[in-house]
């Protein structure tokens, strides 16, 4: 047992939270770096009405880092001492760092989309279609725009796409206007279409995908969505949603511990878990 009175606590909060892979990811990272005596990572189910009490608890207990997942990414912002400019612009916080009693909110979700793409291609001036205009899309659109991509949001409800596009200074289209997808370089699914149990659904008919595309699905359950299967059949590059999960956690890990995250080990454990 390496945990002692000196061990700092990090955690993820959400509702529901029982299936979160964050404890697995972060604790694997601590173990690999041999800092599992200094840090431990747990999870707590926090009801939305208890988020203020939770923020007070972070202070009172001296919890070092708190990852926030649904539905807390907006509500937690009310109870923080500082919010980093990127999180402010995205309008959501997924990471809270307790810096000697000062609670600072960050957003690492945008890195979850940018990093897996950057490994595969240069992003400057790339044309990107983001499908969906909900909560998940905001950080994705922000991140790609910051990297110099030309982003168009496609959404079933055009009005929602327009509102988000206006806010983030990108373009908006209806999900029925897919004809110009052939001119885009990257397609990202940020809708819930294709998520388990509806694993045979896809937001984009296969004929719109071709060989030159990079297709990323934000959905990680199932690992291989219908969209990604179609992309592979069309010989496009297909990127699984677990990579987004990995890279947003990597950035959190570094904020909480000050150490560079062991990405390969964290990736390995995530893949093993997804296959299992
Ligand atoms: P999240 O926070 O995970 O993004 P959300 O805010 O509920 O979830 O957004 C879900 C997104 O998936 C929306 O863009 C939604 O489109 P609408 O704005 O038209 O509702 C999209 N979506 C959900 N089900 C869909 C479906 N069957 N076909 C097309 N888009 C769908």
PDB file of C-alpha atoms and ligand atoms in Angstrom:
ATOM      1  CA  UNK A   1       0.000   0.000   0.000  1.00  0.00           C
ATOM      2  CA  UNK A   2       1.630   3.199  -1.167  1.00  0.00           C
ATOM      3  CA  UNK A   3      -1.110   5.608  -0.081  1.00  0.00           C
ATOM      4  CA  UNK A   4      -0.192   7.624   3.001  1.00  0.00           C
ATOM      5  CA  UNK A   5      -1.251  10.803   4.795  1.00  0.00           C
ATOM      6  CA  UNK A   6       0.785  12.722   2.209  1.00  0.00           C
ATOM      7  CA  UNK A   7      -1.067  11.345  -0.821  1.00  0.00           C
ATOM      8  CA  UNK A   8      -2.996  13.975  -2.785  1.00  0.00           C
ATOM      9  CA  UNK A   9      -6.497  13.135  -3.971  1.00  0.00           C
ATOM     10  CA  UNK A  10      -7.699  13.717  -7.519  1.00  0.00           C
ATOM     11  CA  UNK A  11     -11.112  12.665  -8.750  1.00  0.00           C
ATOM     12  CA  UNK A  12     -13.779  12.731 -11.397  1.00  0.00           C
ATOM     13  CA  UNK A  13     -17.310  13.926 -10.612  1.00  0.00           C
ATOM     14  CA  UNK A  14     -20.407  13.271 -12.699  1.00  0.00           C
ATOM     15  CA  UNK A  15     -23.867  11.761 -12.672  1.00  0.00           C
ATOM     16  CA  UNK A  16     -23.799   8.931 -13.668  1.00  0.00           C
ATOM     17  CA  UNK A  17     -20.133   8.132 -13.032  1.00  0.00           C
ATOM     18  CA  UNK A  18     -19.893   4.389 -12.368  1.00  0.00           C
ATOM     19  CA  UNK A  19     -18.598   3.575 -15.860  1.00  0.00           C
ATOM     20  CA  UNK A  20     -15.977   6.320 -15.972  1.00  0.00           C
ATOM     21  CA  UNK A  21     -12.584   5.213 -17.290  1.00  0.00           C
ATOM     22  CA  UNK A  22     -10.814   8.234 -15.767  1.00  0.00           C
ATOM     23  CA  UNK A  23      -9.674   6.464 -12.549  1.00  0.00           C
ATOM     24  CA  UNK A  24      -8.143   3.677 -14.637  1.00  0.00           C
ATOM     25  CA  UNK A  25      -6.343   6.151 -16.898  1.00  0.00           C
ATOM     26  CA  UNK A  26      -4.957   8.465 -14.234  1.00  0.00           C
ATOM     27  CA  UNK A  27      -3.969   5.768 -11.718  1.00  0.00           C
ATOM     28  CA  UNK A  28      -2.194   3.841 -14.489  1.00  0.00           C
ATOM     29  CA  UNK A  29      -0.245   7.010 -15.240  1.00  0.00           C
ATOM     30  CA  UNK A  30       0.669   7.500 -11.548  1.00  0.00           C
ATOM     31  CA  UNK A  31       1.826   3.901 -11.262  1.00  0.00           C
ATOM     32  CA  UNK A  32       3.920   4.066 -14.380  1.00  0.00           C
ATOM     33  CA  UNK A  33       5.727   7.199 -13.213  1.00  0.00           C
ATOM     34  CA  UNK A  34       6.099   5.783  -9.685  1.00  0.00           C
ATOM     35  CA  UNK A  35       4.101   8.660  -8.184  1.00  0.00           C
ATOM     36  CA  UNK A  36       1.248   6.495  -6.914  1.00  0.00           C
ATOM     37  CA  UNK A  37       2.414   7.311  -3.369  1.00  0.00           C
ATOM     38  CA  UNK A  38       1.875  11.011  -4.129  1.00  0.00           C
ATOM     39  CA  UNK A  39      -1.423  10.860  -6.047  1.00  0.00           C
ATOM     40  CA  UNK A  40      -4.540   8.724  -6.067  1.00  0.00           C
ATOM     41  CA  UNK A  41      -7.544   9.187  -8.376  1.00  0.00           C
ATOM     42  CA  UNK A  42     -11.117   8.234  -7.441  1.00  0.00           C
ATOM     43  CA  UNK A  43     -14.646   8.919  -8.703  1.00  0.00           C
ATOM     44  CA  UNK A  44     -17.746  10.367  -7.037  1.00  0.00           C
ATOM     45  CA  UNK A  45     -21.349  10.519  -8.136  1.00  0.00           C
ATOM     46  CA  UNK A  46     -22.384  14.106  -7.469  1.00  0.00           C
ATOM     47  CA  UNK A  47     -25.950  15.269  -8.042  1.00  0.00           C
ATOM     48  CA  UNK A  48     -26.236  18.583  -9.853  1.00  0.00           C
ATOM     49  CA  UNK A  49     -28.000  20.184  -6.865  1.00  0.00           C
ATOM     50  CA  UNK A  50     -24.960  19.371  -4.709  1.00  0.00           C
ATOM     51  CA  UNK A  51     -22.367  21.032  -6.908  1.00  0.00           C
ATOM     52  CA  UNK A  52     -21.936  24.055  -4.595  1.00  0.00           C
ATOM     53  CA  UNK A  53     -21.389  21.777  -1.600  1.00  0.00           C
ATOM     54  CA  UNK A  54     -18.976  19.795  -3.751  1.00  0.00           C
ATOM     55  CA  UNK A  55     -16.925  22.932  -4.525  1.00  0.00           C
ATOM     56  CA  UNK A  56     -16.790  23.753  -0.804  1.00  0.00           C
ATOM     57  CA  UNK A  57     -15.726  20.151  -0.209  1.00  0.00           C
ATOM     58  CA  UNK A  58     -12.864  20.491  -2.692  1.00  0.00           C
ATOM     59  CA  UNK A  59     -11.640  23.445  -0.628  1.00  0.00           C
ATOM     60  CA  UNK A  60     -12.249  21.862   2.753  1.00  0.00           C
ATOM     61  CA  UNK A  61     -10.634  18.542   1.901  1.00  0.00           C
ATOM     62  CA  UNK A  62      -7.795  20.010  -0.125  1.00  0.00           C
ATOM     63  CA  UNK A  63      -8.556  17.868  -3.146  1.00  0.00           C
ATOM     64  CA  UNK A  64      -5.874  18.582  -5.759  1.00  0.00           C
ATOM     65  CA  UNK A  65      -7.713  18.059  -9.024  1.00  0.00           C
ATOM     66  CA  UNK A  66     -11.288  17.434 -10.099  1.00  0.00           C
ATOM     67  CA  UNK A  67     -12.330  16.287 -13.561  1.00  0.00           C
ATOM     68  CA  UNK A  68     -15.909  17.302 -14.332  1.00  0.00           C
ATOM     69  CA  UNK A  69     -18.096  15.338 -16.673  1.00  0.00           C
ATOM     70  CA  UNK A  70     -21.801  15.522 -17.504  1.00  0.00           C
ATOM     71  CA  UNK A  71     -23.798  17.317 -16.219  1.00  0.00           C
ATOM     72  CA  UNK A  72     -21.347  19.508 -14.257  1.00  0.00           C
ATOM     73  CA  UNK A  73     -19.237  21.288 -16.863  1.00  0.00           C
ATOM     74  CA  UNK A  74     -21.299  24.506 -16.759  1.00  0.00           C
ATOM     75  CA  UNK A  75     -22.615  24.540 -13.184  1.00  0.00           C
ATOM     76  CA  UNK A  76     -19.190  24.143 -11.539  1.00  0.00           C
ATOM     77  CA  UNK A  77     -18.055  27.417 -13.160  1.00  0.00           C
ATOM     78  CA  UNK A  78     -20.167  29.431 -10.696  1.00  0.00           C
ATOM     79  CA  UNK A  79     -18.095  28.223  -7.751  1.00  0.00           C
ATOM     80  CA  UNK A  80     -14.531  28.639  -9.006  1.00  0.00           C
ATOM     81  CA  UNK A  81     -12.095  31.416  -8.082  1.00  0.00           C
ATOM     82  CA  UNK A  82     -10.607  31.738 -11.574  1.00  0.00           C
ATOM     83  CA  UNK A  83     -11.428  30.459 -15.049  1.00  0.00           C
ATOM     84  CA  UNK A  84      -8.741  30.110 -17.672  1.00  0.00           C
ATOM     85  CA  UNK A  85      -9.465  32.170 -20.844  1.00  0.00           C
ATOM     86  CA  UNK A  86      -9.790  29.062 -23.064  1.00  0.00           C
ATOM     87  CA  UNK A  87     -12.399  27.504 -20.764  1.00  0.00           C
ATOM     88  CA  UNK A  88     -14.161  30.860 -20.668  1.00  0.00           C
ATOM     89  CA  UNK A  89     -14.357  31.027 -24.456  1.00  0.00           C
ATOM     90  CA  UNK A  90     -15.520  27.409 -24.778  1.00  0.00           C
ATOM     91  CA  UNK A  91     -18.018  28.162 -22.015  1.00  0.00           C
ATOM     92  CA  UNK A  92     -17.380  24.949 -20.075  1.00  0.00           C
ATOM     93  CA  UNK A  93     -14.932  23.582 -17.488  1.00  0.00           C
ATOM     94  CA  UNK A  94     -13.910  19.911 -17.440  1.00  0.00           C
ATOM     95  CA  UNK A  95     -10.894  20.344 -15.144  1.00  0.00           C
ATOM     96  CA  UNK A  96     -10.521  22.042 -11.747  1.00  0.00           C
ATOM     97  CA  UNK A  97      -7.098  22.523 -10.192  1.00  0.00           C
ATOM     98  CA  UNK A  98      -6.852  23.401  -6.498  1.00  0.00           C
ATOM     99  CA  UNK A  99      -3.811  25.649  -6.360  1.00  0.00           C
ATOM    100  CA  UNK A 100      -3.223  26.133  -2.624  1.00  0.00           C
ATOM    101  CA  UNK A 101      -6.872  26.905  -1.977  1.00  0.00           C
ATOM    102  CA  UNK A 102      -7.537  28.769  -5.231  1.00  0.00           C
ATOM    103  CA  UNK A 103      -9.863  26.792  -7.515  1.00  0.00           C
ATOM    104  CA  UNK A 104      -8.974  27.315 -11.176  1.00  0.00           C
ATOM    105  CA  UNK A 105     -11.151  25.994 -14.017  1.00  0.00           C
ATOM    106  CA  UNK A 106      -9.666  24.731 -17.294  1.00  0.00           C
ATOM    107  CA  UNK A 107     -10.981  22.984 -20.379  1.00  0.00           C
ATOM    108  CA  UNK A 108      -8.930  20.146 -21.890  1.00  0.00           C
ATOM    109  CA  UNK A 109     -11.705  18.710 -24.090  1.00  0.00           C
ATOM    110  CA  UNK A 110     -10.486  20.687 -27.112  1.00  0.00           C
ATOM    111  CA  UNK A 111      -7.080  19.009 -26.842  1.00  0.00           C
ATOM    112  CA  UNK A 112      -8.899  15.688 -26.973  1.00  0.00           C
ATOM    113  CA  UNK A 113      -9.805  16.386 -30.576  1.00  0.00           C
ATOM    114  CA  UNK A 114      -6.767  18.404 -31.661  1.00  0.00           C
ATOM    115  CA  UNK A 115      -4.019  16.019 -30.487  1.00  0.00           C
ATOM    116  CA  UNK A 116      -5.208  12.825 -32.258  1.00  0.00           C
ATOM    117  CA  UNK A 117      -5.591  14.819 -35.492  1.00  0.00           C
ATOM    118  CA  UNK A 118      -2.225  16.593 -35.152  1.00  0.00           C
ATOM    119  CA  UNK A 119      -0.461  13.236 -34.970  1.00  0.00           C
ATOM    120  CA  UNK A 120      -1.861  12.395 -38.409  1.00  0.00           C
ATOM    121  CA  UNK A 121      -1.947  15.636 -40.351  1.00  0.00           C
ATOM    122  CA  UNK A 122      -1.174  19.326 -40.258  1.00  0.00           C
ATOM    123  CA  UNK A 123      -4.314  21.229 -39.297  1.00  0.00           C
ATOM    124  CA  UNK A 124      -3.604  24.629 -40.764  1.00  0.00           C
ATOM    125  CA  UNK A 125      -6.251  25.571 -43.371  1.00  0.00           C
ATOM    126  CA  UNK A 126      -7.830  22.110 -43.316  1.00  0.00           C
ATOM    127  CA  UNK A 127     -11.551  22.070 -44.120  1.00  0.00           C
ATOM    128  CA  UNK A 128     -13.445  20.357 -41.310  1.00  0.00           C
ATOM    129  CA  UNK A 129     -17.071  19.278 -41.053  1.00  0.00           C
ATOM    130  CA  UNK A 130     -18.254  18.977 -37.439  1.00  0.00           C
ATOM    131  CA  UNK A 131     -21.533  17.068 -37.246  1.00  0.00           C
ATOM    132  CA  UNK A 132     -23.660  18.169 -34.277  1.00  0.00           C
ATOM    133  CA  UNK A 133     -24.167  21.404 -32.380  1.00  0.00           C
ATOM    134  CA  UNK A 134     -24.600  20.196 -28.790  1.00  0.00           C
ATOM    135  CA  UNK A 135     -22.336  20.370 -25.751  1.00  0.00           C
ATOM    136  CA  UNK A 136     -19.639  18.132 -27.244  1.00  0.00           C
ATOM    137  CA  UNK A 137     -19.324  20.260 -30.375  1.00  0.00           C
ATOM    138  CA  UNK A 138     -18.320  23.481 -28.638  1.00  0.00           C
ATOM    139  CA  UNK A 139     -14.848  22.397 -27.516  1.00  0.00           C
ATOM    140  CA  UNK A 140     -14.264  20.549 -30.791  1.00  0.00           C
ATOM    141  CA  UNK A 141     -15.146  23.553 -32.944  1.00  0.00           C
ATOM    142  CA  UNK A 142     -13.134  25.892 -30.714  1.00  0.00           C
ATOM    143  CA  UNK A 143     -10.047  23.660 -30.844  1.00  0.00           C
ATOM    144  CA  UNK A 144     -10.096  23.206 -34.608  1.00  0.00           C
ATOM    145  CA  UNK A 145     -10.652  26.882 -35.222  1.00  0.00           C
ATOM    146  CA  UNK A 146      -7.702  27.688 -32.945  1.00  0.00           C
ATOM    147  CA  UNK A 147      -5.525  25.344 -35.016  1.00  0.00           C
ATOM    148  CA  UNK A 148      -6.369  27.279 -38.174  1.00  0.00           C
ATOM    149  CA  UNK A 149      -8.991  24.936 -39.629  1.00  0.00           C
ATOM    150  CA  UNK A 150     -11.920  26.174 -41.696  1.00  0.00           C
ATOM    151  CA  UNK A 151     -14.861  24.718 -39.774  1.00  0.00           C
ATOM    152  CA  UNK A 152     -18.461  24.125 -40.852  1.00  0.00           C
ATOM    153  CA  UNK A 153     -20.997  22.853 -38.319  1.00  0.00           C
ATOM    154  CA  UNK A 154     -23.664  20.531 -39.775  1.00  0.00           C
ATOM    155  CA  UNK A 155     -26.687  19.923 -37.589  1.00  0.00           C
ATOM    156  CA  UNK A 156     -30.142  18.367 -37.861  1.00  0.00           C
ATOM    157  CA  UNK A 157     -31.567  21.530 -36.312  1.00  0.00           C
ATOM    158  CA  UNK A 158     -30.046  24.263 -38.447  1.00  0.00           C
ATOM    159  CA  UNK A 159     -30.910  27.029 -35.999  1.00  0.00           C
ATOM    160  CA  UNK A 160     -28.758  25.426 -33.288  1.00  0.00           C
ATOM    161  CA  UNK A 161     -25.843  25.129 -35.709  1.00  0.00           C
ATOM    162  CA  UNK A 162     -26.235  28.787 -36.657  1.00  0.00           C
ATOM    163  CA  UNK A 163     -26.221  29.950 -33.031  1.00  0.00           C
ATOM    164  CA  UNK A 164     -23.074  28.009 -32.185  1.00  0.00           C
ATOM    165  CA  UNK A 165     -21.391  28.976 -35.451  1.00  0.00           C
ATOM    166  CA  UNK A 166     -22.079  32.650 -34.849  1.00  0.00           C
ATOM    167  CA  UNK A 167     -20.643  32.447 -31.351  1.00  0.00           C
ATOM    168  CA  UNK A 168     -17.463  30.721 -32.512  1.00  0.00           C
ATOM    169  CA  UNK A 169     -17.169  32.569 -35.860  1.00  0.00           C
ATOM    170  CA  UNK A 170     -17.459  29.521 -38.154  1.00  0.00           C
ATOM    171  CA  UNK A 171     -19.995  28.394 -40.787  1.00  0.00           C
ATOM    172  CA  UNK A 172     -23.261  26.470 -40.299  1.00  0.00           C
ATOM    173  CA  UNK A 173     -25.256  24.090 -42.498  1.00  0.00           C
ATOM    174  CA  UNK A 174     -28.136  21.683 -42.214  1.00  0.00           C
ATOM    175  CA  UNK A 175     -27.439  17.949 -41.997  1.00  0.00           C
ATOM    176  CA  UNK A 176     -29.316  17.610 -45.281  1.00  0.00           C
ATOM    177  CA  UNK A 177     -26.690  19.725 -47.126  1.00  0.00           C
ATOM    178  CA  UNK A 178     -23.988  17.091 -47.287  1.00  0.00           C
ATOM    179  CA  UNK A 179     -23.134  17.433 -50.963  1.00  0.00           C
ATOM    180  CA  UNK A 180     -20.010  19.508 -50.394  1.00  0.00           C
ATOM    181  CA  UNK A 181     -18.521  17.020 -47.908  1.00  0.00           C
ATOM    182  CA  UNK A 182     -16.356  15.872 -50.804  1.00  0.00           C
ATOM    183  CA  UNK A 183     -14.429  19.148 -50.489  1.00  0.00           C
ATOM    184  CA  UNK A 184     -13.661  18.683 -46.804  1.00  0.00           C
ATOM    185  CA  UNK A 185     -10.535  17.049 -45.382  1.00  0.00           C
ATOM    186  CA  UNK A 186     -11.786  15.998 -41.943  1.00  0.00           C
ATOM    187  CA  UNK A 187     -15.206  14.801 -40.741  1.00  0.00           C
ATOM    188  CA  UNK A 188     -16.008  14.662 -37.013  1.00  0.00           C
ATOM    189  CA  UNK A 189     -19.103  13.152 -35.452  1.00  0.00           C
ATOM    190  CA  UNK A 190     -20.075  15.097 -32.340  1.00  0.00           C
ATOM    191  CA  UNK A 191     -23.661  13.802 -32.227  1.00  0.00           C
ATOM    192  CA  UNK A 192     -24.927  10.832 -30.249  1.00  0.00           C
ATOM    193  CA  UNK A 193     -25.910   9.006 -33.459  1.00  0.00           C
ATOM    194  CA  UNK A 194     -24.352   5.522 -33.495  1.00  0.00           C
ATOM    195  CA  UNK A 195     -23.856   5.291 -29.739  1.00  0.00           C
ATOM    196  CA  UNK A 196     -24.752   1.996 -28.027  1.00  0.00           C
ATOM    197  CA  UNK A 197     -27.353   0.543 -28.149  1.00  0.00           C
ATOM    198  CA  UNK A 198     -28.132   2.096 -31.579  1.00  0.00           C
ATOM    199  CA  UNK A 199     -24.875   0.844 -33.032  1.00  0.00           C
ATOM    200  CA  UNK A 200     -26.081   0.489 -36.630  1.00  0.00           C
ATOM    201  CA  UNK A 201     -27.003   4.156 -37.010  1.00  0.00           C
ATOM    202  CA  UNK A 202     -24.692   6.694 -38.578  1.00  0.00           C
ATOM    203  CA  UNK A 203     -24.983  10.472 -38.984  1.00  0.00           C
ATOM    204  CA  UNK A 204     -23.534  10.390 -42.537  1.00  0.00           C
ATOM    205  CA  UNK A 205     -24.424   7.967 -45.332  1.00  0.00           C
ATOM    206  CA  UNK A 206     -21.378   6.000 -46.478  1.00  0.00           C
ATOM    207  CA  UNK A 207     -21.344   7.437 -50.013  1.00  0.00           C
ATOM    208  CA  UNK A 208     -20.303  10.850 -48.681  1.00  0.00           C
ATOM    209  CA  UNK A 209     -17.053   9.449 -47.279  1.00  0.00           C
ATOM    210  CA  UNK A 210     -14.055   8.941 -49.541  1.00  0.00           C
ATOM    211  CA  UNK A 211     -10.431   7.922 -49.448  1.00  0.00           C
ATOM    212  CA  UNK A 212      -8.980  11.383 -48.802  1.00  0.00           C
ATOM    213  CA  UNK A 213     -11.010  11.930 -45.600  1.00  0.00           C
ATOM    214  CA  UNK A 214      -9.920  11.650 -41.998  1.00  0.00           C
ATOM    215  CA  UNK A 215     -12.975  10.612 -39.990  1.00  0.00           C
ATOM    216  CA  UNK A 216     -13.074  10.931 -36.196  1.00  0.00           C
ATOM    217  CA  UNK A 217     -16.001   9.758 -34.086  1.00  0.00           C
ATOM    218  CA  UNK A 218     -16.367  11.303 -30.629  1.00  0.00           C
ATOM    219  CA  UNK A 219     -18.399   8.238 -29.602  1.00  0.00           C
ATOM    220  CA  UNK A 220     -16.278   5.597 -27.828  1.00  0.00           C
ATOM    221  CA  UNK A 221     -18.990   3.057 -27.066  1.00  0.00           C
ATOM    222  CA  UNK A 222     -18.883   1.087 -29.337  1.00  0.00           C
ATOM    223  CA  UNK A 223     -15.192   1.521 -30.169  1.00  0.00           C
ATOM    224  CA  UNK A 224     -15.884   0.835 -33.837  1.00  0.00           C
ATOM    225  CA  UNK A 225     -18.990   2.805 -34.759  1.00  0.00           C
ATOM    226  CA  UNK A 226     -20.883   2.311 -38.004  1.00  0.00           C
ATOM    227  CA  UNK A 227     -19.411   5.630 -39.196  1.00  0.00           C
ATOM    228  CA  UNK A 228     -15.850   4.386 -38.604  1.00  0.00           C
ATOM    229  CA  UNK A 229     -16.595   1.025 -40.240  1.00  0.00           C
ATOM    230  CA  UNK A 230     -17.915   2.884 -43.289  1.00  0.00           C
ATOM    231  CA  UNK A 231     -14.836   5.122 -43.290  1.00  0.00           C
ATOM    232  CA  UNK A 232     -12.538   2.087 -43.284  1.00  0.00           C
ATOM    233  CA  UNK A 233     -14.485   0.485 -46.116  1.00  0.00           C
ATOM    234  CA  UNK A 234     -14.041   3.682 -48.117  1.00  0.00           C
ATOM    235  CA  UNK A 235     -10.284   3.545 -47.287  1.00  0.00           C
ATOM    236  CA  UNK A 236     -10.423   6.776 -45.276  1.00  0.00           C
ATOM    237  CA  UNK A 237      -8.396   7.262 -42.078  1.00  0.00           C
ATOM    238  CA  UNK A 238     -10.644   6.350 -39.125  1.00  0.00           C
ATOM    239  CA  UNK A 239      -9.925   7.628 -35.600  1.00  0.00           C
ATOM    240  CA  UNK A 240     -11.718   6.065 -32.645  1.00  0.00           C
ATOM    241  CA  UNK A 241     -13.366   8.138 -29.918  1.00  0.00           C
ATOM    242  CA  UNK A 242     -11.208   6.674 -27.147  1.00  0.00           C
ATOM    243  CA  UNK A 243      -8.348   8.848 -28.414  1.00  0.00           C
ATOM    244  CA  UNK A 244     -10.320  11.950 -27.457  1.00  0.00           C
ATOM    245  CA  UNK A 245     -10.833  10.503 -24.002  1.00  0.00           C
ATOM    246  CA  UNK A 246      -7.123   9.763 -23.758  1.00  0.00           C
ATOM    247  CA  UNK A 247      -5.796  13.160 -24.786  1.00  0.00           C
ATOM    248  CA  UNK A 248      -8.175  15.228 -22.659  1.00  0.00           C
ATOM    249  CA  UNK A 249      -7.054  13.072 -19.699  1.00  0.00           C
ATOM    250  CA  UNK A 250      -3.380  13.464 -20.602  1.00  0.00           C
ATOM    251  CA  UNK A 251      -3.724  17.261 -20.376  1.00  0.00           C
ATOM    252  CA  UNK A 252      -5.530  16.940 -17.028  1.00  0.00           C
ATOM    253  CA  UNK A 253      -2.848  14.600 -15.717  1.00  0.00           C
ATOM    254  CA  UNK A 254      -0.191  17.194 -16.444  1.00  0.00           C
ATOM    255  CA  UNK A 255      -2.191  19.986 -14.760  1.00  0.00           C
ATOM    256  CA  UNK A 256      -2.781  17.895 -11.618  1.00  0.00           C
ATOM    257  CA  UNK A 257       0.683  16.364 -11.184  1.00  0.00           C
ATOM    258  CA  UNK A 258       3.066  18.683 -13.021  1.00  0.00           C
ATOM    259  CA  UNK A 259       4.522  15.566 -14.692  1.00  0.00           C
ATOM    260  CA  UNK A 260       4.429  14.636 -18.355  1.00  0.00           C
ATOM    261  CA  UNK A 261       1.834  11.892 -18.776  1.00  0.00           C
ATOM    262  CA  UNK A 262       2.990   8.434 -19.946  1.00  0.00           C
ATOM    263  CA  UNK A 263       0.720   8.504 -22.989  1.00  0.00           C
ATOM    264  CA  UNK A 264       1.588   5.086 -24.411  1.00  0.00           C
ATOM    265  CA  UNK A 265       0.888   3.256 -21.135  1.00  0.00           C
ATOM    266  CA  UNK A 266      -2.372   5.143 -20.643  1.00  0.00           C
ATOM    267  CA  UNK A 267      -3.374   4.365 -24.221  1.00  0.00           C
ATOM    268  CA  UNK A 268      -2.517   0.677 -23.795  1.00  0.00           C
ATOM    269  CA  UNK A 269      -4.693   0.267 -20.707  1.00  0.00           C
ATOM    270  CA  UNK A 270      -7.556   2.090 -22.397  1.00  0.00           C
ATOM    271  CA  UNK A 271      -7.405  -0.166 -25.467  1.00  0.00           C
ATOM    272  CA  UNK A 272      -7.220  -3.281 -23.271  1.00  0.00           C
ATOM    273  CA  UNK A 273     -10.239  -2.094 -21.367  1.00  0.00           C
ATOM    274  CA  UNK A 274     -12.238  -1.251 -24.476  1.00  0.00           C
ATOM    275  CA  UNK A 275     -11.512  -4.681 -25.949  1.00  0.00           C
ATOM    276  CA  UNK A 276     -12.345  -6.482 -22.702  1.00  0.00           C
TER     277      UNK A 276
HETATM  278  P1  LIG B   1     -23.915  16.538 -26.307  1.00  0.00           P
HETATM  279  O1  LIG B   1     -23.828  17.439 -25.127  1.00  0.00           O
HETATM  280  O2  LIG B   1     -23.372  15.149 -26.038  1.00  0.00           O
HETATM  281  O3  LIG B   1     -23.377  17.123 -27.556  1.00  0.00           O
HETATM  282  P2  LIG B   1     -26.607  17.257 -26.952  1.00  0.00           P
HETATM  283  O4  LIG B   1     -26.332  18.613 -26.454  1.00  0.00           O
HETATM  284  O5  LIG B   1     -27.893  16.624 -26.594  1.00  0.00           O
HETATM  285  O6  LIG B   1     -25.488  16.251 -26.492  1.00  0.00           O
HETATM  286  O7  LIG B   1     -26.438  17.245 -28.548  1.00  0.00           O
HETATM  287  C1  LIG B   1     -26.691  16.136 -29.278  1.00  0.00           C
HETATM  288  C2  LIG B   1     -26.356  16.436 -30.740  1.00  0.00           C
HETATM  289  O8  LIG B   1     -26.656  15.261 -31.486  1.00  0.00           O
HETATM  290  C3  LIG B   1     -27.188  17.553 -31.345  1.00  0.00           C
HETATM  291  O9  LIG B   1     -26.429  18.216 -32.324  1.00  0.00           O
HETATM  292  C4  LIG B   1     -28.345  16.790 -31.972  1.00  0.00           C
HETATM  293  O10 LIG B   1     -28.974  17.452 -33.044  1.00  0.00           O
HETATM  294  P3  LIG B   1     -30.177  18.482 -32.759  1.00  0.00           P
HETATM  295  O11 LIG B   1     -29.556  19.755 -32.341  1.00  0.00           O
HETATM  296  O12 LIG B   1     -30.888  18.580 -34.060  1.00  0.00           O
HETATM  297  O13 LIG B   1     -31.020  17.845 -31.682  1.00  0.00           O
HETATM  298  C5  LIG B   1     -27.617  15.587 -32.493  1.00  0.00           C
HETATM  299  N1  LIG B   1     -28.515  14.447 -32.699  1.00  0.00           N
HETATM  300  C6  LIG B   1     -29.059  13.656 -31.756  1.00  0.00           C
HETATM  301  N2  LIG B   1     -29.812  12.694 -32.325  1.00  0.00           N
HETATM  302  C7  LIG B   1     -29.749  12.890 -33.683  1.00  0.00           C
HETATM  303  C8  LIG B   1     -30.275  12.220 -34.805  1.00  0.00           C
HETATM  304  N3  LIG B   1     -31.071  11.135 -34.686  1.00  0.00           N
HETATM  305  N4  LIG B   1     -29.967  12.686 -36.044  1.00  0.00           N
HETATM  306  C9  LIG B   1     -29.165  13.773 -36.187  1.00  0.00           C
HETATM  307  N5  LIG B   1     -28.626  14.452 -35.155  1.00  0.00           N
HETATM  308  C10 LIG B   1     -28.897  14.016 -33.912  1.00  0.00           C
END
